[in-house]
Amino acid sequence: MTSPLPRLSLAMDTKRTQHVLTSQAFTKLSQIADILDTLPISDFHDPAVQEQLAQTDILLTGWGCPEIGVRELASMPRLRLISHAAGTVKYFLSQAVFDRGITVCSAAEANAQPVAEFSLAMILLAGKRTFSFRRLYLEHRGRGPVEQLQAQAIGNLGLTVGIVGASRIGRRVISLLQPFDLNLILFDPLLGAAEAEKLGVRLVPLDQLMTLSDVISLHAPSLPQTRHMIGAPELARMKDGATLINTARGALVDEDALLTELKTGRIEAIIDVTDPEVPPPDSPFYTLPNVFLTPHIAGATGLERARLGEMAIAEIERFCLGMPLEQQVRPEHLELIA
């Protein structure tokens, strides 16, 4: 006699998670779990979902999942697994989840791929001074200033790229950069020189990285000890014409110091994340000509989000089969993840 399938509930914001769970994903999920309701839960305290929560063995979460703490867990006495079809879990899961022995996994690895791809594209475009060329061409509608810039020592041959943080994404970026004729250097206080050598990069102190790099790409987690790790002293070390790329977290950078430096026109910035997440309407980030600002799009966007659902469901399947999880999040990871 076959054992009944574990019962599963969804918890995410449907407006923020389009394309995460495709029809194929739901088909796969229905083969390994009893989906109690295809409509995601948006409020764990809604009386209408209490009976469902009481039956839930597995929670498939995503962006917009409500916080899960002691009170919410009391409604889910059977809960054994939370599989997050997105990146970090540290902002909605409390320590109580781990204290109760609930297994947690996330699809952060799937979200890392598009961030790394975006970073690769921006690094190569920055090395080519693409945004400067475009700006000059639009302003002058001729080739004079363009040719002056083109005569400078720019381009991606021999470019020094500094990677800040050998995180999951940082390592992917390093790997993607390997085929190019670049000089790669890395700052990560938790990494040894031997491991850096295996990654194909040279480990250097942060001040040296800021001084030597033509392009600097940030991939460190947002932690109390990394807040404003890139401040006025670090920015002052950057070469004239160098580019700072931030696809990690806005809090890594002292934005007041960055804006002060950017207003001189000496450096450029490619910014996908800010602190706060959306800059105020009067922020110079919107208008400075040497800033390329995007609204946190480096991560999984549109159809790329399907990878998140696929990875989360693959982890659910492994859990149901009693296999080791590949993307498990443990309590000790929370201090180091973004």
mmCIF file of C-alpha atoms in Angstrom:
data_model
loop_
_atom_site.group_PDB
_atom_site.id
_atom_site.type_symbol
_atom_site.label_atom_id
_atom_site.label_comp_id
_atom_site.label_asym_id
_atom_site.label_seq_id
_atom_site.Cartn_x
_atom_site.Cartn_y
_atom_site.Cartn_z
ATOM 1 C CA MET A 1 0.000 0.000 0.000
ATOM 2 C CA THR A 2 1.508 3.346 -1.039
ATOM 3 C CA SER A 3 1.807 6.074 1.577
ATOM 4 C CA PRO A 4 -0.241 9.233 1.014
ATOM 5 C CA LEU A 5 1.478 12.195 -0.580
ATOM 6 C CA PRO A 6 2.621 14.966 1.771
ATOM 7 C CA ARG A 7 0.249 17.910 1.817
ATOM 8 C CA LEU A 8 1.561 21.168 0.424
ATOM 9 C CA SER A 9 0.527 24.816 0.609
ATOM 10 C CA LEU A 10 1.818 27.823 -1.314
ATOM 11 C CA ALA A 11 2.712 31.148 0.303
ATOM 12 C CA MET A 12 3.829 34.027 -1.911
ATOM 13 C CA ASP A 13 2.644 37.208 -3.601
ATOM 14 C CA THR A 14 1.232 36.260 -6.998
ATOM 15 C CA LYS A 15 1.875 39.764 -8.348
ATOM 16 C CA ARG A 16 5.591 39.365 -7.660
ATOM 17 C CA THR A 17 6.010 35.739 -8.655
ATOM 18 C CA GLN A 18 4.664 35.485 -12.192
ATOM 19 C CA HIS A 19 6.409 32.730 -14.196
ATOM 20 C CA VAL A 20 7.900 31.106 -11.058
ATOM 21 C CA LEU A 21 5.428 28.204 -11.135
ATOM 22 C CA THR A 22 4.680 27.248 -14.713
ATOM 23 C CA SER A 23 2.037 24.738 -15.752
ATOM 24 C CA GLN A 24 4.802 22.160 -16.156
ATOM 25 C CA ALA A 25 6.013 22.955 -12.641
ATOM 26 C CA PHE A 26 2.530 22.443 -11.205
ATOM 27 C CA THR A 27 2.260 19.128 -13.051
ATOM 28 C CA LYS A 28 5.541 17.980 -11.552
ATOM 29 C CA LEU A 29 4.565 19.235 -8.110
ATOM 30 C CA SER A 30 1.222 17.427 -8.183
ATOM 31 C CA GLN A 31 3.057 14.149 -8.754
ATOM 32 C CA ILE A 32 5.059 14.441 -5.551
ATOM 33 C CA ALA A 33 2.701 16.323 -3.225
ATOM 34 C CA ASP A 34 -0.982 16.880 -2.564
ATOM 35 C CA ILE A 35 -1.442 20.582 -3.361
ATOM 36 C CA LEU A 36 -4.100 21.715 -0.925
ATOM 37 C CA ASP A 37 -4.865 24.900 -2.864
ATOM 38 C CA THR A 38 -3.243 26.370 -5.975
ATOM 39 C CA LEU A 39 -4.051 29.851 -4.660
ATOM 40 C CA PRO A 40 -1.106 31.016 -2.512
ATOM 41 C CA ILE A 41 -1.674 32.076 1.077
ATOM 42 C CA SER A 42 -0.959 35.762 1.664
ATOM 43 C CA ASP A 43 -1.946 35.986 5.338
ATOM 44 C CA PHE A 44 -1.205 33.176 7.786
ATOM 45 C CA HIS A 45 -3.700 34.664 10.244
ATOM 46 C CA ASP A 46 -6.675 34.594 7.876
ATOM 47 C CA PRO A 47 -9.347 32.397 9.531
ATOM 48 C CA ALA A 48 -10.197 30.960 6.113
ATOM 49 C CA VAL A 49 -6.787 29.243 5.792
ATOM 50 C CA GLN A 50 -6.387 27.858 9.325
ATOM 51 C CA GLU A 51 -7.733 24.405 8.476
ATOM 52 C CA GLN A 52 -5.450 24.237 5.446
ATOM 53 C CA LEU A 53 -2.406 25.287 7.465
ATOM 54 C CA ALA A 54 -3.161 22.662 10.091
ATOM 55 C CA GLN A 55 -2.847 19.980 7.396
ATOM 56 C CA THR A 56 0.266 21.391 5.713
ATOM 57 C CA ASP A 57 3.429 19.253 5.687
ATOM 58 C CA ILE A 58 5.343 21.332 3.136
ATOM 59 C CA LEU A 59 5.281 25.048 2.467
ATOM 60 C CA LEU A 60 6.392 26.261 -0.965
ATOM 61 C CA THR A 61 7.200 29.943 -0.535
ATOM 62 C CA GLY A 62 8.287 32.802 -2.765
ATOM 63 C CA TRP A 63 8.711 36.565 -2.864
ATOM 64 C CA GLY A 64 6.110 38.231 -0.683
ATOM 65 C CA CYS A 65 5.701 35.317 1.716
ATOM 66 C CA PRO A 66 4.498 36.621 5.091
ATOM 67 C CA GLU A 67 6.870 36.354 8.033
ATOM 68 C CA ILE A 68 6.994 32.971 9.740
ATOM 69 C CA GLY A 69 7.628 33.015 13.485
ATOM 70 C CA VAL A 70 6.390 31.322 16.632
ATOM 71 C CA ARG A 71 2.785 32.469 16.226
ATOM 72 C CA GLU A 72 2.568 31.386 12.593
ATOM 73 C CA LEU A 73 4.208 28.028 13.304
ATOM 74 C CA ALA A 74 1.531 27.307 15.911
ATOM 75 C CA SER A 75 -0.943 27.150 13.008
ATOM 76 C CA MET A 76 1.214 24.596 11.174
ATOM 77 C CA PRO A 77 1.876 21.732 13.604
ATOM 78 C CA ARG A 78 2.626 19.249 10.781
ATOM 79 C CA LEU A 79 5.076 21.480 8.887
ATOM 80 C CA ARG A 80 8.331 19.678 8.044
ATOM 81 C CA LEU A 81 9.784 21.554 5.057
ATOM 82 C CA ILE A 82 9.889 25.119 3.741
ATOM 83 C CA SER A 83 11.131 25.261 0.160
ATOM 84 C CA HIS A 84 11.685 28.859 -0.933
ATOM 85 C CA ALA A 85 11.348 29.512 -4.672
ATOM 86 C CA ALA A 86 13.457 32.657 -4.443
ATOM 87 C CA GLY A 87 16.746 33.817 -2.954
ATOM 88 C CA THR A 88 17.390 34.717 0.663
ATOM 89 C CA VAL A 89 15.164 33.488 3.480
ATOM 90 C CA LYS A 90 16.656 35.620 6.253
ATOM 91 C CA TYR A 91 14.082 38.392 6.023
ATOM 92 C CA PHE A 92 10.918 36.314 6.559
ATOM 93 C CA LEU A 93 11.979 33.251 8.556
ATOM 94 C CA SER A 94 12.633 33.504 12.292
ATOM 95 C CA GLN A 95 15.000 31.339 14.317
ATOM 96 C CA ALA A 96 11.891 29.562 15.632
ATOM 97 C CA VAL A 97 11.629 27.696 12.317
ATOM 98 C CA PHE A 98 15.045 26.096 12.815
ATOM 99 C CA ASP A 99 14.488 25.592 16.531
ATOM 100 C CA ARG A 100 11.492 23.417 15.702
ATOM 101 C CA GLY A 101 13.605 21.271 13.396
ATOM 102 C CA ILE A 102 11.869 22.300 10.181
ATOM 103 C CA THR A 103 14.050 21.787 7.124
ATOM 104 C CA VAL A 104 14.608 24.897 4.994
ATOM 105 C CA CYS A 105 15.946 25.194 1.448
ATOM 106 C CA SER A 106 16.024 27.979 -1.105
ATOM 107 C CA ALA A 107 16.502 28.565 -4.809
ATOM 108 C CA ALA A 108 19.192 31.190 -4.262
ATOM 109 C CA GLU A 109 21.490 29.235 -6.567
ATOM 110 C CA ALA A 110 18.979 29.614 -9.406
ATOM 111 C CA ASN A 111 18.670 33.334 -8.716
ATOM 112 C CA ALA A 112 22.452 33.667 -8.773
ATOM 113 C CA GLN A 113 22.727 32.760 -12.448
ATOM 114 C CA PRO A 114 20.952 35.799 -13.946
ATOM 115 C CA VAL A 115 22.715 38.139 -11.476
ATOM 116 C CA ALA A 116 26.058 36.750 -12.588
ATOM 117 C CA GLU A 117 25.066 37.071 -16.252
ATOM 118 C CA PHE A 118 23.951 40.678 -15.723
ATOM 119 C CA SER A 119 27.199 41.440 -13.894
ATOM 120 C CA LEU A 120 29.254 39.913 -16.700
ATOM 121 C CA ALA A 121 27.468 42.042 -19.281
ATOM 122 C CA MET A 122 27.908 45.216 -17.240
ATOM 123 C CA ILE A 123 31.598 44.522 -16.577
ATOM 124 C CA LEU A 124 32.314 44.099 -20.280
ATOM 125 C CA LEU A 125 30.244 47.152 -21.229
ATOM 126 C CA ALA A 126 32.003 49.200 -18.548
ATOM 127 C CA GLY A 127 35.412 48.061 -19.759
ATOM 128 C CA LYS A 128 34.484 49.235 -23.232
ATOM 129 C CA ARG A 129 33.279 52.549 -21.689
ATOM 130 C CA THR A 130 30.023 51.923 -23.553
ATOM 131 C CA PHE A 131 27.928 54.316 -21.494
ATOM 132 C CA SER A 132 30.456 57.140 -21.863
ATOM 133 C CA PHE A 133 30.553 56.628 -25.624
ATOM 134 C CA ARG A 134 26.773 56.684 -25.828
ATOM 135 C CA ARG A 135 26.555 59.842 -23.743
ATOM 136 C CA LEU A 136 29.143 61.684 -25.835
ATOM 137 C CA TYR A 137 27.539 60.564 -29.090
ATOM 138 C CA LEU A 138 24.092 61.745 -27.993
ATOM 139 C CA GLU A 139 25.395 65.063 -26.668
ATOM 140 C CA HIS A 140 27.591 66.011 -29.629
ATOM 141 C CA ARG A 141 25.976 64.032 -32.462
ATOM 142 C CA GLY A 142 29.379 63.673 -34.033
ATOM 143 C CA ARG A 143 32.593 61.706 -33.669
ATOM 144 C CA GLY A 144 34.990 64.353 -32.300
ATOM 145 C CA PRO A 145 34.704 63.672 -28.540
ATOM 146 C CA VAL A 146 34.038 60.006 -29.285
ATOM 147 C CA GLU A 147 37.380 59.686 -31.050
ATOM 148 C CA GLN A 148 39.144 61.409 -28.155
ATOM 149 C CA LEU A 149 37.768 58.816 -25.741
ATOM 150 C CA GLN A 150 38.501 56.007 -28.181
ATOM 151 C CA ALA A 151 42.161 57.049 -28.228
ATOM 152 C CA GLN A 152 42.495 56.469 -24.488
ATOM 153 C CA ALA A 153 43.797 53.255 -22.904
ATOM 154 C CA ILE A 154 40.395 51.610 -22.577
ATOM 155 C CA GLY A 155 38.825 48.317 -23.624
ATOM 156 C CA ASN A 156 38.682 44.807 -22.238
ATOM 157 C CA LEU A 157 42.154 43.567 -23.168
ATOM 158 C CA GLY A 158 44.154 43.363 -19.963
ATOM 159 C CA LEU A 159 41.457 45.146 -17.960
ATOM 160 C CA THR A 160 41.747 44.710 -14.193
ATOM 161 C CA VAL A 161 38.442 43.610 -12.694
ATOM 162 C CA GLY A 162 38.067 43.620 -8.937
ATOM 163 C CA ILE A 163 35.499 41.282 -7.390
ATOM 164 C CA VAL A 164 34.406 42.120 -3.846
ATOM 165 C CA GLY A 165 33.075 38.968 -2.214
ATOM 166 C CA ALA A 166 33.499 35.320 -3.187
ATOM 167 C CA SER A 167 29.828 34.689 -2.583
ATOM 168 C CA ARG A 168 27.699 32.301 -4.586
ATOM 169 C CA ILE A 169 27.245 35.027 -7.194
ATOM 170 C CA GLY A 170 30.787 36.334 -6.914
ATOM 171 C CA ARG A 171 32.158 32.891 -7.745
ATOM 172 C CA ARG A 172 29.839 32.577 -10.729
ATOM 173 C CA VAL A 173 30.993 35.959 -12.025
ATOM 174 C CA ILE A 174 34.623 34.899 -11.660
ATOM 175 C CA SER A 175 33.874 31.723 -13.604
ATOM 176 C CA LEU A 176 32.087 33.622 -16.381
ATOM 177 C CA LEU A 177 35.005 36.051 -16.688
ATOM 178 C CA GLN A 178 37.637 33.332 -17.116
ATOM 179 C CA PRO A 179 37.472 33.097 -20.963
ATOM 180 C CA PHE A 180 38.280 36.803 -21.355
ATOM 181 C CA ASP A 181 41.716 38.442 -21.413
ATOM 182 C CA LEU A 182 41.247 40.114 -18.060
ATOM 183 C CA ASN A 183 43.261 40.472 -14.877
ATOM 184 C CA LEU A 184 41.018 39.263 -12.034
ATOM 185 C CA ILE A 185 41.598 40.234 -8.422
ATOM 186 C CA LEU A 186 39.441 39.435 -5.391
ATOM 187 C CA PHE A 187 38.808 40.743 -1.899
ATOM 188 C CA ASP A 188 37.169 38.395 0.584
ATOM 189 C CA PRO A 189 38.346 38.288 4.210
ATOM 190 C CA LEU A 190 36.944 34.775 4.660
ATOM 191 C CA LEU A 191 38.879 33.259 1.753
ATOM 192 C CA GLY A 192 42.443 31.964 1.758
ATOM 193 C CA ALA A 193 45.005 32.540 -0.987
ATOM 194 C CA ALA A 194 45.026 28.846 -1.959
ATOM 195 C CA GLU A 195 41.257 28.784 -2.493
ATOM 196 C CA ALA A 196 41.433 32.052 -4.438
ATOM 197 C CA GLU A 197 44.068 30.522 -6.678
ATOM 198 C CA LYS A 198 41.723 27.596 -7.385
ATOM 199 C CA LEU A 199 39.110 30.153 -8.470
ATOM 200 C CA GLY A 200 41.644 31.692 -10.845
ATOM 201 C CA VAL A 201 41.949 35.031 -9.069
ATOM 202 C CA ARG A 202 44.552 36.834 -6.984
ATOM 203 C CA LEU A 203 43.535 37.704 -3.433
ATOM 204 C CA VAL A 204 44.274 41.300 -2.433
ATOM 205 C CA PRO A 205 43.283 43.677 0.394
ATOM 206 C CA LEU A 206 40.278 45.919 -0.268
ATOM 207 C CA ASP A 207 42.298 49.134 -0.490
ATOM 208 C CA GLN A 208 44.576 47.553 -3.088
ATOM 209 C CA LEU A 209 41.603 46.266 -5.074
ATOM 210 C CA MET A 210 40.046 49.729 -5.136
ATOM 211 C CA THR A 211 43.332 51.239 -6.338
ATOM 212 C CA LEU A 212 44.175 48.694 -9.039
ATOM 213 C CA SER A 213 40.777 47.950 -10.584
ATOM 214 C CA ASP A 214 39.367 49.439 -13.758
ATOM 215 C CA VAL A 215 35.991 47.891 -12.922
ATOM 216 C CA ILE A 216 34.837 46.879 -9.427
ATOM 217 C CA SER A 217 31.884 44.513 -9.024
ATOM 218 C CA LEU A 218 30.299 44.063 -5.580
ATOM 219 C CA HIS A 219 29.065 40.630 -4.498
ATOM 220 C CA ALA A 220 29.303 40.678 -0.696
ATOM 221 C CA PRO A 221 26.314 39.947 1.587
ATOM 222 C CA SER A 222 24.555 42.723 3.462
ATOM 223 C CA LEU A 223 25.612 42.270 7.090
ATOM 224 C CA PRO A 224 26.268 44.689 9.949
ATOM 225 C CA GLN A 225 30.003 44.345 9.342
ATOM 226 C CA THR A 226 29.696 45.013 5.594
ATOM 227 C CA ARG A 227 27.458 48.081 5.861
ATOM 228 C CA HIS A 228 29.134 50.977 4.020
ATOM 229 C CA MET A 229 32.237 48.880 3.419
ATOM 230 C CA ILE A 230 32.657 51.020 0.312
ATOM 231 C CA GLY A 231 32.919 54.528 1.735
ATOM 232 C CA ALA A 232 34.693 57.781 0.981
ATOM 233 C CA PRO A 233 38.237 56.419 1.547
ATOM 234 C CA GLU A 234 37.632 53.422 -0.725
ATOM 235 C CA LEU A 235 35.985 55.494 -3.451
ATOM 236 C CA ALA A 236 38.819 58.023 -3.368
ATOM 237 C CA ARG A 237 41.239 55.205 -4.228
ATOM 238 C CA MET A 238 39.455 54.419 -7.505
ATOM 239 C CA LYS A 239 41.225 55.272 -10.746
ATOM 240 C CA ASP A 240 39.945 58.158 -12.820
ATOM 241 C CA GLY A 241 37.425 56.659 -15.247
ATOM 242 C CA ALA A 242 36.947 53.468 -13.207
ATOM 243 C CA THR A 243 33.467 51.983 -12.768
ATOM 244 C CA LEU A 244 31.762 50.688 -9.630
ATOM 245 C CA ILE A 245 29.062 48.051 -10.212
ATOM 246 C CA ASN A 246 26.625 47.111 -7.457
ATOM 247 C CA THR A 247 24.238 44.213 -8.055
ATOM 248 C CA ALA A 248 24.470 43.014 -4.442
ATOM 249 C CA ARG A 249 22.882 45.241 -1.788
ATOM 250 C CA GLY A 250 22.647 49.012 -1.585
ATOM 251 C CA ALA A 251 23.775 49.075 2.049
ATOM 252 C CA LEU A 252 27.283 47.950 1.051
ATOM 253 C CA VAL A 253 27.966 51.459 -0.231
ATOM 254 C CA ASP A 254 27.930 54.784 1.584
ATOM 255 C CA GLU A 255 25.684 56.418 -1.003
ATOM 256 C CA ASP A 256 26.320 59.954 0.214
ATOM 257 C CA ALA A 257 30.036 59.400 -0.331
ATOM 258 C CA LEU A 258 29.356 57.772 -3.697
ATOM 259 C CA LEU A 259 27.228 60.678 -4.883
ATOM 260 C CA THR A 260 29.880 63.141 -3.781
ATOM 261 C CA GLU A 261 32.471 61.270 -5.843
ATOM 262 C CA LEU A 262 30.166 60.827 -8.827
ATOM 263 C CA LYS A 263 29.357 64.545 -8.959
ATOM 264 C CA THR A 264 33.012 65.219 -9.716
ATOM 265 C CA GLY A 265 32.658 63.158 -12.896
ATOM 266 C CA ARG A 266 35.834 61.285 -12.016
ATOM 267 C CA ILE A 267 34.312 57.793 -11.818
ATOM 268 C CA GLU A 268 31.239 56.016 -13.151
ATOM 269 C CA ALA A 269 28.709 53.705 -11.503
ATOM 270 C CA ILE A 270 26.335 50.971 -12.602
ATOM 271 C CA ILE A 271 23.769 50.616 -9.837
ATOM 272 C CA ASP A 272 21.053 47.954 -9.682
ATOM 273 C CA VAL A 273 20.446 48.162 -5.921
ATOM 274 C CA THR A 274 20.160 51.137 -3.607
ATOM 275 C CA ASP A 275 19.473 51.909 0.048
ATOM 276 C CA PRO A 276 16.553 52.516 0.320
ATOM 277 C CA GLU A 277 15.561 50.117 -2.447
ATOM 278 C CA VAL A 278 13.923 52.906 -4.457
ATOM 279 C CA PRO A 279 15.855 56.198 -4.275
ATOM 280 C CA PRO A 280 13.886 59.348 -3.418
ATOM 281 C CA PRO A 281 12.405 61.103 -6.482
ATOM 282 C CA ASP A 282 14.972 63.912 -6.203
ATOM 283 C CA SER A 283 17.975 61.582 -5.930
ATOM 284 C CA PRO A 284 20.902 62.509 -8.217
ATOM 285 C CA PHE A 285 21.140 58.821 -9.111
ATOM 286 C CA TYR A 286 18.354 59.478 -11.629
ATOM 287 C CA THR A 287 20.062 62.399 -13.347
ATOM 288 C CA LEU A 288 23.839 62.080 -13.064
ATOM 289 C CA PRO A 289 25.215 61.379 -16.549
ATOM 290 C CA ASN A 290 27.864 58.979 -15.231
ATOM 291 C CA VAL A 291 25.323 56.707 -13.508
ATOM 292 C CA PHE A 292 23.557 53.785 -15.182
ATOM 293 C CA LEU A 293 20.668 53.036 -12.816
ATOM 294 C CA THR A 294 18.395 49.989 -13.034
ATOM 295 C CA PRO A 295 15.511 48.966 -10.708
ATOM 296 C CA HIS A 296 16.912 45.768 -9.141
ATOM 297 C CA ILE A 297 16.553 43.677 -12.281
ATOM 298 C CA ALA A 298 19.795 41.678 -12.171
ATOM 299 C CA GLY A 299 18.072 38.782 -10.421
ATOM 300 C CA ALA A 300 15.557 36.436 -11.983
ATOM 301 C CA THR A 301 13.209 38.446 -14.182
ATOM 302 C CA GLY A 302 10.340 37.254 -16.388
ATOM 303 C CA LEU A 303 10.938 33.789 -17.799
ATOM 304 C CA GLU A 304 14.186 33.436 -15.829
ATOM 305 C CA ARG A 305 12.010 32.951 -12.760
ATOM 306 C CA ALA A 306 10.997 29.480 -13.908
ATOM 307 C CA ARG A 307 14.387 28.241 -12.676
ATOM 308 C CA LEU A 308 13.370 29.238 -9.149
ATOM 309 C CA GLY A 309 10.248 27.091 -9.182
ATOM 310 C CA GLU A 310 12.063 24.178 -10.771
ATOM 311 C CA MET A 311 14.811 24.228 -8.149
ATOM 312 C CA ALA A 312 12.385 24.559 -5.245
ATOM 313 C CA ILE A 313 10.299 21.646 -6.535
ATOM 314 C CA ALA A 314 13.404 19.520 -7.111
ATOM 315 C CA GLU A 315 14.283 20.019 -3.455
ATOM 316 C CA ILE A 316 10.757 19.027 -2.411
ATOM 317 C CA GLU A 317 11.098 15.842 -4.437
ATOM 318 C CA ARG A 318 14.436 15.010 -2.804
ATOM 319 C CA PHE A 319 12.905 15.612 0.623
ATOM 320 C CA CYS A 320 9.946 13.353 -0.126
ATOM 321 C CA LEU A 321 12.284 10.598 -1.356
ATOM 322 C CA GLY A 322 14.463 10.865 1.738
ATOM 323 C CA MET A 323 17.429 12.104 -0.293
ATOM 324 C CA PRO A 324 19.926 14.764 0.896
ATOM 325 C CA LEU A 325 18.948 18.272 -0.129
ATOM 326 C CA GLU A 326 21.278 20.223 -2.393
ATOM 327 C CA GLN A 327 20.140 23.728 -1.407
ATOM 328 C CA GLN A 328 19.509 23.395 2.322
ATOM 329 C CA VAL A 329 19.757 26.523 4.464
ATOM 330 C CA ARG A 330 21.050 25.984 7.995
ATOM 331 C CA PRO A 331 20.869 28.459 10.897
ATOM 332 C CA GLU A 332 24.598 29.171 10.723
ATOM 333 C CA HIS A 333 24.196 30.270 7.090
ATOM 334 C CA LEU A 334 21.946 33.185 8.024
ATOM 335 C CA GLU A 335 24.862 35.325 9.204
ATOM 336 C CA LEU A 336 26.629 35.018 5.859
ATOM 337 C CA ILE A 337 23.903 35.065 3.202
ATOM 338 C CA ALA A 338 22.640 38.231 1.527
#
